[in-house]
Amino acid sequence: MTDLWSNLPHLWLSIGLPGFEKRSTYQGYPLDFMPEIPIDLDEDLSWLLKNGQAHPGQGLDQWDMYAMPKPAALAIELAARQNIVLPASFRQFMTSPNLQSHVRSCTDCYLDPGERMVETIGSLAGYLIHFLSDSQSCAHWYLHVLRSGESSVLETDDLYCYEITNSDWIENPACRQERINIEELDFRFCSASFPEFLFRFWIENEIWYALHGMRRPLTELEQAYLGTNSAPAS
């Protein structure tokens, strides 16, 4: 499946891990050099409930503190209008405050369903669904669903999926785009599935909190993830 996006840079945007060179808030690392995921990931996200801990109001369930006009579940409604079949894991996460509360962000990322979907054209024809933004709007993550049904998670510095006339984002030219060819733009492929993206995002933030916030020992799973750490900075 990843071959479909082979023309895009395969890059993971990390907040930094022990042993990883880091020069800014986020650092891009070649996806091939990222640690392996040491557990099996299922579409119902039971692995997150089993290995994570709820932090009500402190995780990605805190969308309202950013004065978001719509809850994260709007992404599901937007897809339904276009008869787009979404991965079960994405539907589950975007509609479950409990699951969202299990995922924290040390850079104050927040769930953001945008206001519309953007059609992608060319060899990767489908739709972009915005779901996550950095608090400073320097990074944005999208579920990319192809017309054939395959999906992946992409990341870019640019904000798409807002209404063309939205005055809050009108200074961002990407907001005006209704149809784009992602192979001609600055998109990075960062995960072959939503569960894979969610696992890396979740565990890297939990490691950060363990080392810098709570000052607690790393769990066995966190240590296992770091055990294959060999990523060079990019």
Short mmCIF file of N, CA and C in Angstrom, two decimals, residues 37-158:
data_model
loop_
_atom_site.label_atom_id
_atom_site.label_comp_id
_atom_site.label_asym_id
_atom_site.label_seq_id
_atom_site.Cartn_x
_atom_site.Cartn_y
_atom_site.Cartn_z
N ILE A 37 7.29 -0.59 15.61
CA ILE A 37 6.18 -0.63 16.56
C ILE A 37 6.16 -2.03 17.19
N PRO A 38 6.35 -2.12 18.51
CA PRO A 38 6.57 -3.43 19.14
C PRO A 38 5.31 -4.21 19.51
N ILE A 39 4.14 -3.70 19.18
CA ILE A 39 2.90 -4.44 19.49
C ILE A 39 2.03 -4.50 18.24
N ASP A 40 1.05 -5.40 18.26
CA ASP A 40 0.08 -5.47 17.18
C ASP A 40 -0.97 -4.38 17.37
N LEU A 41 -1.31 -3.73 16.28
CA LEU A 41 -2.29 -2.65 16.34
C LEU A 41 -3.59 -3.10 15.69
N ASP A 42 -4.69 -2.92 16.39
CA ASP A 42 -5.98 -3.30 15.85
C ASP A 42 -6.79 -2.06 15.48
N GLU A 43 -7.79 -2.27 14.65
CA GLU A 43 -8.60 -1.16 14.16
C GLU A 43 -9.56 -0.62 15.22
N ASP A 44 -9.85 -1.39 16.26
CA ASP A 44 -10.75 -0.86 17.29
C ASP A 44 -10.00 -0.11 18.38
N LEU A 45 -8.68 -0.03 18.24
CA LEU A 45 -7.82 0.75 19.14
C LEU A 45 -7.81 0.23 20.57
N SER A 46 -8.05 -1.06 20.74
CA SER A 46 -8.00 -1.64 22.09
C SER A 46 -6.60 -1.56 22.67
N TRP A 47 -5.59 -1.53 21.82
CA TRP A 47 -4.21 -1.39 22.30
C TRP A 47 -4.00 -0.08 23.05
N LEU A 48 -4.70 0.97 22.63
CA LEU A 48 -4.57 2.27 23.29
C LEU A 48 -5.20 2.23 24.68
N LEU A 49 -6.36 1.60 24.79
CA LEU A 49 -7.02 1.49 26.09
C LEU A 49 -6.23 0.58 27.03
N LYS A 50 -5.62 -0.46 26.47
CA LYS A 50 -4.86 -1.41 27.28
C LYS A 50 -3.56 -0.81 27.79
N ASN A 51 -2.87 -0.07 26.93
CA ASN A 51 -1.53 0.41 27.28
C ASN A 51 -1.48 1.87 27.73
N GLY A 52 -2.55 2.61 27.43
CA GLY A 52 -2.56 4.02 27.78
C GLY A 52 -3.35 4.31 29.03
N GLN A 53 -3.43 5.59 29.35
CA GLN A 53 -4.15 6.05 30.52
C GLN A 53 -4.95 7.29 30.14
N ALA A 54 -6.17 7.37 30.63
CA ALA A 54 -7.02 8.52 30.33
C ALA A 54 -6.55 9.75 31.10
N HIS A 55 -6.57 10.89 30.43
CA HIS A 55 -6.26 12.18 31.05
C HIS A 55 -7.37 13.15 30.65
N PRO A 56 -8.57 12.98 31.20
CA PRO A 56 -9.72 13.79 30.77
C PRO A 56 -9.43 15.29 30.81
N GLY A 57 -9.72 15.94 29.70
CA GLY A 57 -9.50 17.38 29.62
C GLY A 57 -8.06 17.78 29.39
N GLN A 58 -7.16 16.80 29.36
CA GLN A 58 -5.74 17.10 29.16
C GLN A 58 -5.20 16.47 27.88
N GLY A 59 -6.00 15.62 27.28
CA GLY A 59 -5.58 14.96 26.05
C GLY A 59 -6.19 15.65 24.84
N LEU A 60 -6.30 14.91 23.75
CA LEU A 60 -6.86 15.48 22.53
C LEU A 60 -8.38 15.63 22.62
N ASP A 61 -8.95 15.32 23.78
CA ASP A 61 -10.38 15.55 23.98
C ASP A 61 -10.66 17.01 24.35
N GLN A 62 -9.62 17.82 24.49
CA GLN A 62 -9.78 19.20 24.94
C GLN A 62 -9.97 20.16 23.77
N TRP A 63 -10.58 19.70 22.68
CA TRP A 63 -10.73 20.55 21.51
C TRP A 63 -11.41 21.89 21.81
N ASP A 64 -12.33 21.92 22.79
CA ASP A 64 -13.11 23.14 23.02
C ASP A 64 -12.28 24.27 23.60
N MET A 65 -11.14 23.98 24.22
CA MET A 65 -10.33 25.05 24.78
C MET A 65 -9.71 25.92 23.69
N TYR A 66 -9.73 25.42 22.47
CA TYR A 66 -9.21 26.20 21.35
C TYR A 66 -10.34 26.89 20.58
N ALA A 67 -11.52 26.92 21.18
CA ALA A 67 -12.67 27.57 20.56
C ALA A 67 -12.98 27.02 19.18
N MET A 68 -12.83 25.71 19.06
CA MET A 68 -13.15 25.07 17.79
C MET A 68 -14.64 25.19 17.52
N PRO A 69 -15.04 25.53 16.30
CA PRO A 69 -16.46 25.69 16.00
C PRO A 69 -17.22 24.37 15.96
N LYS A 70 -16.54 23.27 15.72
CA LYS A 70 -17.18 21.97 15.61
C LYS A 70 -16.33 20.92 16.31
N PRO A 71 -16.95 19.89 16.87
CA PRO A 71 -16.19 18.80 17.48
C PRO A 71 -15.49 17.97 16.41
N ALA A 72 -14.56 17.14 16.87
CA ALA A 72 -13.77 16.32 15.95
C ALA A 72 -14.63 15.41 15.09
N ALA A 73 -15.78 15.00 15.61
CA ALA A 73 -16.66 14.08 14.88
C ALA A 73 -17.17 14.67 13.58
N LEU A 74 -17.02 15.99 13.38
CA LEU A 74 -17.43 16.60 12.13
C LEU A 74 -16.71 15.96 10.95
N ALA A 75 -15.49 15.47 11.17
CA ALA A 75 -14.74 14.82 10.08
C ALA A 75 -15.51 13.62 9.53
N ILE A 76 -16.21 12.92 10.39
CA ILE A 76 -16.99 11.76 9.96
C ILE A 76 -18.18 12.22 9.12
N GLU A 77 -18.81 13.30 9.54
CA GLU A 77 -19.95 13.84 8.80
C GLU A 77 -19.52 14.33 7.42
N LEU A 78 -18.39 15.01 7.34
CA LEU A 78 -17.90 15.52 6.06
C LEU A 78 -17.63 14.37 5.09
N ALA A 79 -17.05 13.30 5.61
CA ALA A 79 -16.77 12.14 4.75
C ALA A 79 -18.06 11.47 4.29
N ALA A 80 -19.04 11.40 5.16
CA ALA A 80 -20.31 10.75 4.82
C ALA A 80 -21.01 11.49 3.69
N ARG A 81 -20.87 12.80 3.65
CA ARG A 81 -21.51 13.59 2.59
C ARG A 81 -20.97 13.21 1.21
N GLN A 82 -19.72 12.73 1.17
CA GLN A 82 -19.10 12.34 -0.09
C GLN A 82 -19.09 10.82 -0.27
N ASN A 83 -19.79 10.11 0.62
CA ASN A 83 -19.83 8.64 0.57
C ASN A 83 -18.44 8.03 0.64
N ILE A 84 -17.59 8.61 1.45
CA ILE A 84 -16.23 8.12 1.62
C ILE A 84 -16.18 7.15 2.79
N VAL A 85 -15.63 5.98 2.54
CA VAL A 85 -15.50 4.96 3.59
C VAL A 85 -14.19 5.21 4.35
N LEU A 86 -14.31 5.51 5.61
CA LEU A 86 -13.15 5.81 6.44
C LEU A 86 -12.67 4.57 7.19
N PRO A 87 -11.38 4.50 7.52
CA PRO A 87 -10.90 3.40 8.37
C PRO A 87 -11.67 3.38 9.69
N ALA A 88 -11.97 2.19 10.16
CA ALA A 88 -12.73 2.06 11.41
C ALA A 88 -12.01 2.74 12.57
N SER A 89 -10.70 2.66 12.59
CA SER A 89 -9.92 3.26 13.68
C SER A 89 -10.08 4.78 13.70
N PHE A 90 -10.12 5.39 12.52
CA PHE A 90 -10.28 6.85 12.44
C PHE A 90 -11.66 7.25 12.93
N ARG A 91 -12.69 6.53 12.47
CA ARG A 91 -14.05 6.82 12.92
C ARG A 91 -14.16 6.67 14.43
N GLN A 92 -13.57 5.62 14.93
CA GLN A 92 -13.62 5.34 16.37
C GLN A 92 -12.98 6.46 17.17
N PHE A 93 -11.81 6.87 16.76
CA PHE A 93 -11.05 7.86 17.52
C PHE A 93 -11.70 9.24 17.47
N MET A 94 -12.15 9.64 16.29
CA MET A 94 -12.69 11.00 16.14
C MET A 94 -14.05 11.18 16.81
N THR A 95 -14.69 10.08 17.19
CA THR A 95 -16.00 10.18 17.84
C THR A 95 -15.97 9.76 19.30
N SER A 96 -14.79 9.46 19.83
CA SER A 96 -14.70 8.97 21.22
C SER A 96 -13.85 9.87 22.10
N PRO A 97 -14.47 10.72 22.93
CA PRO A 97 -13.69 11.53 23.87
C PRO A 97 -12.81 10.69 24.78
N ASN A 98 -13.27 9.48 25.12
CA ASN A 98 -12.46 8.61 25.99
C ASN A 98 -11.14 8.24 25.31
N LEU A 99 -11.20 7.79 24.06
CA LEU A 99 -9.98 7.47 23.34
C LEU A 99 -9.11 8.71 23.18
N GLN A 100 -9.73 9.82 22.85
CA GLN A 100 -8.98 11.07 22.67
C GLN A 100 -8.26 11.48 23.95
N SER A 101 -8.88 11.21 25.10
CA SER A 101 -8.27 11.59 26.38
C SER A 101 -7.03 10.78 26.70
N HIS A 102 -6.84 9.66 26.00
CA HIS A 102 -5.66 8.82 26.22
C HIS A 102 -4.43 9.35 25.48
N VAL A 103 -4.62 10.33 24.61
CA VAL A 103 -3.51 10.83 23.78
C VAL A 103 -3.23 12.28 24.12
N ARG A 104 -2.05 12.53 24.68
CA ARG A 104 -1.66 13.90 25.04
C ARG A 104 -0.66 14.45 24.03
N SER A 105 -0.48 15.75 24.07
CA SER A 105 0.48 16.39 23.18
C SER A 105 1.27 17.44 23.94
N CYS A 106 2.57 17.25 24.01
CA CYS A 106 3.42 18.21 24.74
C CYS A 106 3.60 19.51 23.97
N THR A 107 3.20 19.53 22.71
CA THR A 107 3.26 20.76 21.92
C THR A 107 1.87 21.35 21.70
N ASP A 108 0.91 20.88 22.48
CA ASP A 108 -0.47 21.38 22.44
C ASP A 108 -1.13 21.21 21.08
N CYS A 109 -0.85 20.11 20.41
CA CYS A 109 -1.60 19.80 19.19
C CYS A 109 -3.05 19.55 19.58
N TYR A 110 -3.95 19.79 18.65
CA TYR A 110 -5.37 19.61 18.94
C TYR A 110 -6.08 19.05 17.72
N LEU A 111 -7.16 18.31 17.98
CA LEU A 111 -7.96 17.75 16.91
C LEU A 111 -8.70 18.87 16.19
N ASP A 112 -8.67 18.81 14.87
CA ASP A 112 -9.28 19.86 14.06
C ASP A 112 -9.85 19.24 12.80
N PRO A 113 -11.19 19.11 12.70
CA PRO A 113 -11.78 18.48 11.52
C PRO A 113 -11.87 19.39 10.31
N GLY A 114 -11.42 20.65 10.46
CA GLY A 114 -11.56 21.59 9.35
C GLY A 114 -13.01 21.91 9.09
N GLU A 115 -13.28 22.41 7.89
CA GLU A 115 -14.65 22.78 7.52
C GLU A 115 -15.12 22.11 6.24
N ARG A 116 -14.21 21.47 5.54
CA ARG A 116 -14.56 20.79 4.30
C ARG A 116 -13.42 19.83 3.96
N MET A 117 -13.64 19.01 2.96
CA MET A 117 -12.58 18.15 2.46
C MET A 117 -12.04 18.74 1.17
N VAL A 118 -10.80 18.43 0.87
CA VAL A 118 -10.17 18.89 -0.36
C VAL A 118 -9.97 17.69 -1.28
N GLU A 119 -10.38 17.82 -2.53
CA GLU A 119 -10.21 16.75 -3.49
C GLU A 119 -8.77 16.71 -3.98
N THR A 120 -8.21 15.52 -4.09
CA THR A 120 -6.86 15.38 -4.65
C THR A 120 -6.99 14.76 -6.04
N ILE A 121 -6.17 15.25 -6.96
CA ILE A 121 -6.23 14.81 -8.34
C ILE A 121 -4.89 14.20 -8.74
N GLY A 122 -4.81 13.71 -9.97
CA GLY A 122 -3.59 13.06 -10.43
C GLY A 122 -3.59 11.58 -10.10
N SER A 123 -2.40 11.03 -9.93
CA SER A 123 -2.29 9.59 -9.67
C SER A 123 -2.75 9.21 -8.27
N LEU A 124 -2.90 10.20 -7.38
CA LEU A 124 -3.37 9.94 -6.01
C LEU A 124 -4.72 10.62 -5.81
N ALA A 125 -5.64 10.30 -6.69
CA ALA A 125 -6.97 10.91 -6.65
C ALA A 125 -7.75 10.43 -5.43
N GLY A 126 -8.33 11.36 -4.73
CA GLY A 126 -9.10 11.02 -3.54
C GLY A 126 -9.47 12.27 -2.78
N TYR A 127 -9.39 12.17 -1.44
CA TYR A 127 -9.78 13.29 -0.59
C TYR A 127 -8.83 13.42 0.60
N LEU A 128 -8.58 14.68 0.99
CA LEU A 128 -7.83 14.99 2.20
C LEU A 128 -8.81 15.34 3.30
N ILE A 129 -8.62 14.74 4.47
CA ILE A 129 -9.44 15.04 5.63
C ILE A 129 -8.50 15.53 6.73
N HIS A 130 -8.62 16.79 7.08
CA HIS A 130 -7.77 17.37 8.12
C HIS A 130 -8.23 16.85 9.48
N PHE A 131 -7.27 16.47 10.34
CA PHE A 131 -7.71 15.99 11.66
C PHE A 131 -6.85 16.47 12.81
N LEU A 132 -5.67 17.01 12.57
CA LEU A 132 -4.80 17.39 13.68
C LEU A 132 -3.93 18.58 13.29
N SER A 133 -3.81 19.54 14.21
CA SER A 133 -2.97 20.72 13.98
C SER A 133 -2.06 20.97 15.16
N ASP A 134 -0.89 21.48 14.88
CA ASP A 134 -0.02 22.00 15.93
C ASP A 134 -0.60 23.32 16.44
N SER A 135 -0.40 23.62 17.71
CA SER A 135 -1.00 24.81 18.31
C SER A 135 -0.50 26.10 17.67
N GLN A 136 0.68 26.08 17.08
CA GLN A 136 1.23 27.26 16.41
C GLN A 136 0.99 27.20 14.90
N SER A 137 0.22 26.23 14.46
CA SER A 137 -0.13 26.05 13.04
C SER A 137 1.10 25.86 12.16
N CYS A 138 2.15 25.23 12.72
CA CYS A 138 3.35 24.99 11.92
C CYS A 138 3.38 23.58 11.34
N ALA A 139 2.40 22.76 11.70
CA ALA A 139 2.30 21.41 11.15
C ALA A 139 0.85 20.97 11.18
N HIS A 140 0.44 20.27 10.12
CA HIS A 140 -0.94 19.81 10.01
C HIS A 140 -0.94 18.39 9.47
N TRP A 141 -1.83 17.56 10.02
CA TRP A 141 -1.91 16.15 9.63
C TRP A 141 -3.26 15.87 8.99
N TYR A 142 -3.23 15.00 7.96
CA TYR A 142 -4.41 14.70 7.17
C TYR A 142 -4.53 13.20 6.94
N LEU A 143 -5.76 12.71 6.97
CA LEU A 143 -6.03 11.38 6.47
C LEU A 143 -6.27 11.52 4.97
N HIS A 144 -5.53 10.78 4.17
CA HIS A 144 -5.70 10.83 2.72
C HIS A 144 -6.36 9.54 2.28
N VAL A 145 -7.58 9.65 1.78
CA VAL A 145 -8.34 8.49 1.36
C VAL A 145 -8.44 8.50 -0.16
N LEU A 146 -7.91 7.46 -0.79
CA LEU A 146 -7.96 7.36 -2.24
C LEU A 146 -9.34 6.88 -2.69
N ARG A 147 -9.63 7.13 -3.96
CA ARG A 147 -10.92 6.67 -4.51
C ARG A 147 -11.01 5.14 -4.47
N SER A 148 -9.86 4.48 -4.49
CA SER A 148 -9.84 3.02 -4.45
C SER A 148 -10.06 2.47 -3.05
N GLY A 149 -10.07 3.35 -2.04
CA GLY A 149 -10.33 2.93 -0.67
C GLY A 149 -9.12 2.91 0.24
N GLU A 150 -7.90 2.83 -0.33
CA GLU A 150 -6.70 2.84 0.51
C GLU A 150 -6.54 4.20 1.19
N SER A 151 -5.88 4.19 2.33
CA SER A 151 -5.68 5.45 3.04
C SER A 151 -4.31 5.48 3.71
N SER A 152 -3.86 6.68 4.01
CA SER A 152 -2.61 6.88 4.73
C SER A 152 -2.71 8.20 5.48
N VAL A 153 -1.70 8.50 6.28
CA VAL A 153 -1.64 9.78 6.98
C VAL A 153 -0.51 10.60 6.38
N LEU A 154 -0.83 11.85 6.03
CA LEU A 154 0.13 12.77 5.44
C LEU A 154 0.28 13.98 6.36
N GLU A 155 1.44 14.65 6.21
CA GLU A 155 1.69 15.85 7.01
C GLU A 155 2.25 16.94 6.10
N THR A 156 1.91 18.19 6.40
CA THR A 156 2.43 19.32 5.65
C THR A 156 2.40 20.56 6.54
N ASP A 157 3.17 21.57 6.16
CA ASP A 157 3.16 22.83 6.90
C ASP A 157 1.92 23.66 6.59
N ASP A 158 1.23 23.33 5.51
CA ASP A 158 0.14 24.17 5.02
C ASP A 158 -1.22 23.69 5.52
#
